[in-house]
CSV table of C-alpha atoms and ligand atoms in Angstrom, one decimal:
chain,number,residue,atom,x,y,z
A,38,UNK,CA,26.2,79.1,29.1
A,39,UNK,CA,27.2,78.0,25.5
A,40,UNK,CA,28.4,74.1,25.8
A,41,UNK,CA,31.5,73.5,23.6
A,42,UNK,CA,31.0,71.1,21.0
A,43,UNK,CA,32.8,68.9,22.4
A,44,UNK,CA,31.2,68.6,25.6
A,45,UNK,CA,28.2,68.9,23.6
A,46,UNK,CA,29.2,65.6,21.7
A,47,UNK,CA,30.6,63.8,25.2
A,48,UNK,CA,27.4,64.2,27.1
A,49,UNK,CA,25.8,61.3,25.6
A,50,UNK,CA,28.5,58.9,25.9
A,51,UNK,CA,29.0,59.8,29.6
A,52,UNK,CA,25.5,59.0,30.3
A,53,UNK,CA,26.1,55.7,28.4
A,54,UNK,CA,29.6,55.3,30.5
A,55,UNK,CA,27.7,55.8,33.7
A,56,UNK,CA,24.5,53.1,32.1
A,57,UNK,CA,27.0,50.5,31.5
A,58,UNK,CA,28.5,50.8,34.6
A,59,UNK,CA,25.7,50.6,36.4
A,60,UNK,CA,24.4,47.5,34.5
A,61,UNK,CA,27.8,45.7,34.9
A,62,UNK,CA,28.3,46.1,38.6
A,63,UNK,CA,25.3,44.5,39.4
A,64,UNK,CA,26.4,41.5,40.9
A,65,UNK,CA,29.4,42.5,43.2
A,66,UNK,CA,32.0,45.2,43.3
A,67,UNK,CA,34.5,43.0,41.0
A,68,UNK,CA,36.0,43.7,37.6
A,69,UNK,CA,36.1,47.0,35.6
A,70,UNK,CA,32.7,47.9,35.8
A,71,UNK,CA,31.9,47.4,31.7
A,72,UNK,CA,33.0,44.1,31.5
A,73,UNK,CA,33.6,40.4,33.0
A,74,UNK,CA,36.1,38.0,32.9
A,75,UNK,CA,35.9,34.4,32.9
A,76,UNK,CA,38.2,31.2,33.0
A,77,UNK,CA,36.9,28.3,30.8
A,78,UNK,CA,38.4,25.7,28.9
A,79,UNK,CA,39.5,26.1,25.4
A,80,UNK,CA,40.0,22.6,24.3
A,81,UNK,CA,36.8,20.3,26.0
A,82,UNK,CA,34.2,20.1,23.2
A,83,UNK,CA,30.9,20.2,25.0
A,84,UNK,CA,32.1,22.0,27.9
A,85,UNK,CA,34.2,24.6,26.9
A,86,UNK,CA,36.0,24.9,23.2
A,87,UNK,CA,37.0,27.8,21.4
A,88,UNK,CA,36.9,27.1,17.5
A,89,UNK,CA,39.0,28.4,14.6
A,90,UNK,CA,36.7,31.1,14.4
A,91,UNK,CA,37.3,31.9,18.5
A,92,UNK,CA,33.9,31.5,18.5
A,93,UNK,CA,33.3,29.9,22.1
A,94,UNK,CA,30.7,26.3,23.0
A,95,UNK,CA,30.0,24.5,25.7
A,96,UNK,CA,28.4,23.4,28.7
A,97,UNK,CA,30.2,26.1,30.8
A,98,UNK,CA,30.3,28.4,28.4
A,99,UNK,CA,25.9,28.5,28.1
A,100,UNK,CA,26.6,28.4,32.0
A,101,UNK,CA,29.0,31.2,32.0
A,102,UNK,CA,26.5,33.4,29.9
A,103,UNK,CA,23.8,32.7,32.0
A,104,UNK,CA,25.2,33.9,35.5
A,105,UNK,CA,26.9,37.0,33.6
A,106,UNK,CA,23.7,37.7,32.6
A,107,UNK,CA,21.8,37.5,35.7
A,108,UNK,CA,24.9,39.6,37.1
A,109,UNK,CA,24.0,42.0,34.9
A,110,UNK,CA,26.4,41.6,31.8
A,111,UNK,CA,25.5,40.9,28.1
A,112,UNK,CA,27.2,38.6,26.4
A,113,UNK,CA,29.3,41.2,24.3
A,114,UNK,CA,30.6,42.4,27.9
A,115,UNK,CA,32.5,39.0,28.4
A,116,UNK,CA,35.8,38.5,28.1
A,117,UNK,CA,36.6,34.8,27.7
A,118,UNK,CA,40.2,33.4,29.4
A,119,UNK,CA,41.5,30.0,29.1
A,120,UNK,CA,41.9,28.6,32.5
A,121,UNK,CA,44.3,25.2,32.3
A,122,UNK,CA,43.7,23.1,34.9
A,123,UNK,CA,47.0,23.9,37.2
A,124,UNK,CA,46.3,27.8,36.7
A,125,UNK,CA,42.8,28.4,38.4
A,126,UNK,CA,43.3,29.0,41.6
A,127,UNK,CA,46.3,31.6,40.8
A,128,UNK,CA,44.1,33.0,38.1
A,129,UNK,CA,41.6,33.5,40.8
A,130,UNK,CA,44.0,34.9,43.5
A,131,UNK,CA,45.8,37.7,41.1
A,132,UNK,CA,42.5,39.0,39.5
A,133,UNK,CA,43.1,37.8,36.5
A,134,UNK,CA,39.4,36.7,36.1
A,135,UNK,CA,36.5,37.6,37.9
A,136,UNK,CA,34.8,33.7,37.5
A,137,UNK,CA,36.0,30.5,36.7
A,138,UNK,CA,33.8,28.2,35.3
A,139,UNK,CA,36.0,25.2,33.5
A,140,UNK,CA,35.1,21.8,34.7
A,141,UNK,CA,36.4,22.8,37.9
A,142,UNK,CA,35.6,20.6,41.2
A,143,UNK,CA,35.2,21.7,44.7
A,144,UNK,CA,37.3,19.9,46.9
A,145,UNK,CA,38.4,21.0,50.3
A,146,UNK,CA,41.6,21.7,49.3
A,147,UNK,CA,40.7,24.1,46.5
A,148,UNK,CA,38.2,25.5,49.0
A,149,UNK,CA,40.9,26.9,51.1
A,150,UNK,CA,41.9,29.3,48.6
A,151,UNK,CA,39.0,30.2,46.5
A,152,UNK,CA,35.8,30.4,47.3
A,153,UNK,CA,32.7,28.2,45.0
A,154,UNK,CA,29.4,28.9,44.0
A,155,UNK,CA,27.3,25.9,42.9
A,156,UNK,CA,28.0,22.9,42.2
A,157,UNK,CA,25.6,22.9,38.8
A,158,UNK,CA,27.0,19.7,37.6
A,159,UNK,CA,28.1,16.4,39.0
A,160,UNK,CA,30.3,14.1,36.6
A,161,UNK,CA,32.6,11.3,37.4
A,162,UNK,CA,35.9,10.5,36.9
A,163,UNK,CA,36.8,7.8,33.8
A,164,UNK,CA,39.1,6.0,31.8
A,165,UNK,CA,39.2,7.0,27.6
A,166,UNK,CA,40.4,3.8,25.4
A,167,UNK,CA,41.7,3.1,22.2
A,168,UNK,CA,38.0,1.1,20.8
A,169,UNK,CA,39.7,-1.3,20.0
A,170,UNK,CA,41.5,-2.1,23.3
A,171,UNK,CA,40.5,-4.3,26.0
A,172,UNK,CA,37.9,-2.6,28.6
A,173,UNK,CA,40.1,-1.6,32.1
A,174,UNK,CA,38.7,-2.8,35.5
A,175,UNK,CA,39.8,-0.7,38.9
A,176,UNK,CA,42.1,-3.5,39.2
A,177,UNK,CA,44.2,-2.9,36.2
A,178,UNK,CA,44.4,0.8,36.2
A,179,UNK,CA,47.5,-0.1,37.6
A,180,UNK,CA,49.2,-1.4,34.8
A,181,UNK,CA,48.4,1.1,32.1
A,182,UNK,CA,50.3,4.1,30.8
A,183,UNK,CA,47.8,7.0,31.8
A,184,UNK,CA,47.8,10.4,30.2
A,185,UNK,CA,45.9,13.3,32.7
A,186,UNK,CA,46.6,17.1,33.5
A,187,UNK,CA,49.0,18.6,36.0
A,188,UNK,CA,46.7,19.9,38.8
A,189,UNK,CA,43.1,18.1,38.1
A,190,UNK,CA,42.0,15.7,40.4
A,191,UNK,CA,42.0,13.1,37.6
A,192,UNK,CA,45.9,13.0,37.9
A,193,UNK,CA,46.0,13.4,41.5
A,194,UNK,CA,43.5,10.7,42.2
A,195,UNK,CA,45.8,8.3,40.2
A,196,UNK,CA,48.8,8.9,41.7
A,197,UNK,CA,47.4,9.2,45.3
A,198,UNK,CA,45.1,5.7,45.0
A,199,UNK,CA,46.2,3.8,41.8
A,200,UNK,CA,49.8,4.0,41.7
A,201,UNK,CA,49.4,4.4,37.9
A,202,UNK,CA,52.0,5.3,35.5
A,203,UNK,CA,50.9,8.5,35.2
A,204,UNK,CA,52.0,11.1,32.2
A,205,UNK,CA,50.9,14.5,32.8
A,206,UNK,CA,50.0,17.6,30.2
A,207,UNK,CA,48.8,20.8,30.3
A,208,UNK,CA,45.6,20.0,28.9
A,209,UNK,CA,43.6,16.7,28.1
A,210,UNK,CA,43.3,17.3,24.0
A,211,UNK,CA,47.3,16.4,24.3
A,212,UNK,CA,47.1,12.8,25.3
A,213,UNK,CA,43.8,11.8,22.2
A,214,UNK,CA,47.0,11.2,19.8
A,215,UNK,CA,48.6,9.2,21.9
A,216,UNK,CA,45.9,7.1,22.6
A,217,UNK,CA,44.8,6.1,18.9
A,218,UNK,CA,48.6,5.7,17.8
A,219,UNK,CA,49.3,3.3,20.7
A,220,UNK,CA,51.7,5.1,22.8
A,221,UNK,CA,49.7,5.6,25.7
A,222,UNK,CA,46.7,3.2,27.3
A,223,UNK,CA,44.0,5.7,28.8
A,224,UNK,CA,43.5,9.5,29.1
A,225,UNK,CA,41.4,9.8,32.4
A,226,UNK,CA,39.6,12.9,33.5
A,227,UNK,CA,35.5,13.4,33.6
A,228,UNK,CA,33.5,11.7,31.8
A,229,UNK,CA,31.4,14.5,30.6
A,230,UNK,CA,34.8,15.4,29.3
A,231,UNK,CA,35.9,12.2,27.8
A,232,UNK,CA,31.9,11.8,26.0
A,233,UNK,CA,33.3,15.1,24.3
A,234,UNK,CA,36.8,13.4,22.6
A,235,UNK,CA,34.8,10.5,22.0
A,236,UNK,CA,32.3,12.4,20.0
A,237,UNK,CA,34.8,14.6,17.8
A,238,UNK,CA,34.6,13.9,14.0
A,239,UNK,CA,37.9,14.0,14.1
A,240,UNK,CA,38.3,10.2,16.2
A,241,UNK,CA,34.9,8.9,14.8
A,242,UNK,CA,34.5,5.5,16.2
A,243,UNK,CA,38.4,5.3,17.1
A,244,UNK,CA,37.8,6.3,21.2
A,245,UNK,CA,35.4,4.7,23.7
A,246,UNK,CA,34.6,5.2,27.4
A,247,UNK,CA,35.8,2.6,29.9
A,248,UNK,CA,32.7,3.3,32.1
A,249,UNK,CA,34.4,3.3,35.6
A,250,UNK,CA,33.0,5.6,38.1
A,251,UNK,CA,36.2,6.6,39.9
A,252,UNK,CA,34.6,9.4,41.9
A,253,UNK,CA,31.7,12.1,42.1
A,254,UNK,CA,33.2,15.1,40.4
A,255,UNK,CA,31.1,18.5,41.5
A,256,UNK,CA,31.8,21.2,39.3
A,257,UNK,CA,31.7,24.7,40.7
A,258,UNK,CA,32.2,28.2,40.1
A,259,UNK,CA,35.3,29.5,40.7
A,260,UNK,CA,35.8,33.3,43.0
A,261,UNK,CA,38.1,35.2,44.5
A,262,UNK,CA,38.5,33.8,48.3
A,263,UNK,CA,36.6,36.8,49.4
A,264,UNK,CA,34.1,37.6,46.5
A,265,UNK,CA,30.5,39.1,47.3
A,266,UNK,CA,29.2,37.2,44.6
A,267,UNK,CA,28.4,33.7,45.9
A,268,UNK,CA,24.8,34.3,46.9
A,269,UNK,CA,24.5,36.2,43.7
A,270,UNK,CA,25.8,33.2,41.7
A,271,UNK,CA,23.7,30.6,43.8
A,272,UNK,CA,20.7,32.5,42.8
A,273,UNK,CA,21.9,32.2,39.4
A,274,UNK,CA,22.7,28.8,39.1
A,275,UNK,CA,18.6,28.0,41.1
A,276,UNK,CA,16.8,30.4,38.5
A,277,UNK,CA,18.9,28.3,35.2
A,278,UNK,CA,17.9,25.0,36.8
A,279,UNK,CA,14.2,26.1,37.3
A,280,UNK,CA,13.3,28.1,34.1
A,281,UNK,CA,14.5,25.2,32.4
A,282,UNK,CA,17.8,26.5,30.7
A,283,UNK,CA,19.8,23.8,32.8
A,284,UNK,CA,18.2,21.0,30.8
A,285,UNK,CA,18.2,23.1,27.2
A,286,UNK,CA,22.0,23.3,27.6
A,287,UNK,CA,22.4,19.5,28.0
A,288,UNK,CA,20.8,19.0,25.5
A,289,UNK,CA,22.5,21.9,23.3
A,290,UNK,CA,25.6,20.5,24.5
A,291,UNK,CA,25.8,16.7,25.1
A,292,UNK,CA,22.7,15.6,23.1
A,293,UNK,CA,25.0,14.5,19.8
A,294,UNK,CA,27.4,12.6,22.1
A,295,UNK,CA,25.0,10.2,23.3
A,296,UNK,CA,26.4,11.8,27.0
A,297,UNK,CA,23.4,11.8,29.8
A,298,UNK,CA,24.7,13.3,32.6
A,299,UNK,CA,23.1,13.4,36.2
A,300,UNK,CA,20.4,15.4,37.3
A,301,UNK,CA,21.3,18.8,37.9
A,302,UNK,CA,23.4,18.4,41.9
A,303,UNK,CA,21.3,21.0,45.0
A,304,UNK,CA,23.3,23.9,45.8
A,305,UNK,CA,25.8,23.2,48.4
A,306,UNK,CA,25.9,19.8,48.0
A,307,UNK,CA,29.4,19.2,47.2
A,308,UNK,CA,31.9,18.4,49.8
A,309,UNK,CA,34.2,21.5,51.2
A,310,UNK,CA,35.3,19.8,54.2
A,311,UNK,CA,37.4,16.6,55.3
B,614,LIG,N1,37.0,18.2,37.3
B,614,LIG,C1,38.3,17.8,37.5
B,614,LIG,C2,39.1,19.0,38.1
B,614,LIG,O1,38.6,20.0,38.4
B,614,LIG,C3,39.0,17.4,36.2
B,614,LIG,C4,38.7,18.3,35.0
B,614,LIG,C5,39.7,19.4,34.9
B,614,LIG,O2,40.9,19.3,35.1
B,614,LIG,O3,39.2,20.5,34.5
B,614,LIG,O4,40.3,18.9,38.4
């Protein structure tokens, strides 16, 4: 039989179809098939930040890349998502991204209606100051005009055991203006996130850490409530901590900002229950 040229010319590019399928659905029956989706955060330099360029850095983002690729995806195959902090666990229960890997903490609550891979980070919860302002204590938090984010634990921690006066965003970057010019006391959130604002050319010598740990903050990978991929993650996250790619993106990441974080958390080691 003659092939027509055109099945001629499509033969090829099935068999690449069928490769990249193949290669993409390594890790679970989620997503398309050729590509994968992830929530990060577009506006945390040094954990996730998407530039002028869209070019994407970060802590999450080298973590991100990783676990794709151990699912089977090449960086090219990965669609990037900004996730804000009140949107994850919606973005996770309509499908709108496969993972979620944005600074996000397991808590019980969260736990309920998504499920988490990890943690492969622990940071703690802080207080971000003018430099020139006088250093808060856990006793004062009460009297300062906070800036946090709608649907973090940050915010919800302050309002559930500070009483503070809390003003809430949609993402931290928001509040960094209103801290130099005066209007507002504190932004508070992680200080892995905080070392990040601190470190920006931008606010050069202007922001500083209050050094208050207000909490142990596990970050985890966000999945569908009933994903197949949680072993597969957790095998992902083990093989980055032991080949030594954990510590590389640190130091990628954080190393200019002076931030140390703690050693990398064991799997399963963050609180899911009461
Ligand atoms: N890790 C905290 C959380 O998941 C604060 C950082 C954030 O909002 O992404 O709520």
């Amino acid at each position: 039989m003659r092939l027509r040229k055109a099945s001629v010319l499509a033969a090829p590019l099935l068999a690449l179809a069928l490769t990249a399928t193949a290669c993409g659905g390594g890790g679970g029956d989620e997503g398309d098939g050729d590509g994968i989706t992830i929530g990060i955060k577009f506006d945390q330099p040094g954990i996730g930040l998407r530039d002028a360029n869209s070019e994407f850095s970060g802590f999450d983002v080298d973590v991100a890349t990783y676990i794709a690729g151990e699912l089977g995806y090449e960086p090219g195959q990965i669609t990037w998502e900004e996730a804000p902090s009140a949107d994850r666990e919606n973005m996770l229960r309509r499908g709108d991204v496969d993972m979620i890997v944005a600074s996000y903490s397991i808590t019980p609550e969260r736990a309920e209606q998504v499920a988490f891979a990890g943690p492969y980070f622990l940071a703690h919860q802080d207080l971000l100051i003018s430099s020139d302002a006088e250093t808060p204590t856990e006793e004062s938090i009460g009297d300062l005009t906070l800036c946090s984010v709608g649907g973090s634990t940050s915010a919800q921690r302050m309002e559930d055991e500070y009483g503070a006066n809390l003003q809430n965003f949609q993402t931290y970057s928001e509040c960094l203006d209103g801290i130099v010019g005066g209007s507002l006391d504190a932004l508070t959130t992680d200080d892995a996130i905080l070392a990040g604002y601190a470190a920006q050319d931008e606010y050069a010598g202007e922001l500083t850490l209050a050094g208050l740990n207000l909490s142990d903050e596990y970050y985890g990978v966000g999945l569908p409530l009933d994903s197949d991929r949680v072993d597969a993650v957790n095998e992902a996250i083990t093989r980055m901590v032991d080949d030594g790619s954990w510590d590389r993106f640190v130091e990628e990441n954080f190393g200019s900002s002076g931030y140390e974080p703690e050693p990398a958390p064991a799997i399963g080691s963050a609180p899911t229950t009461e």
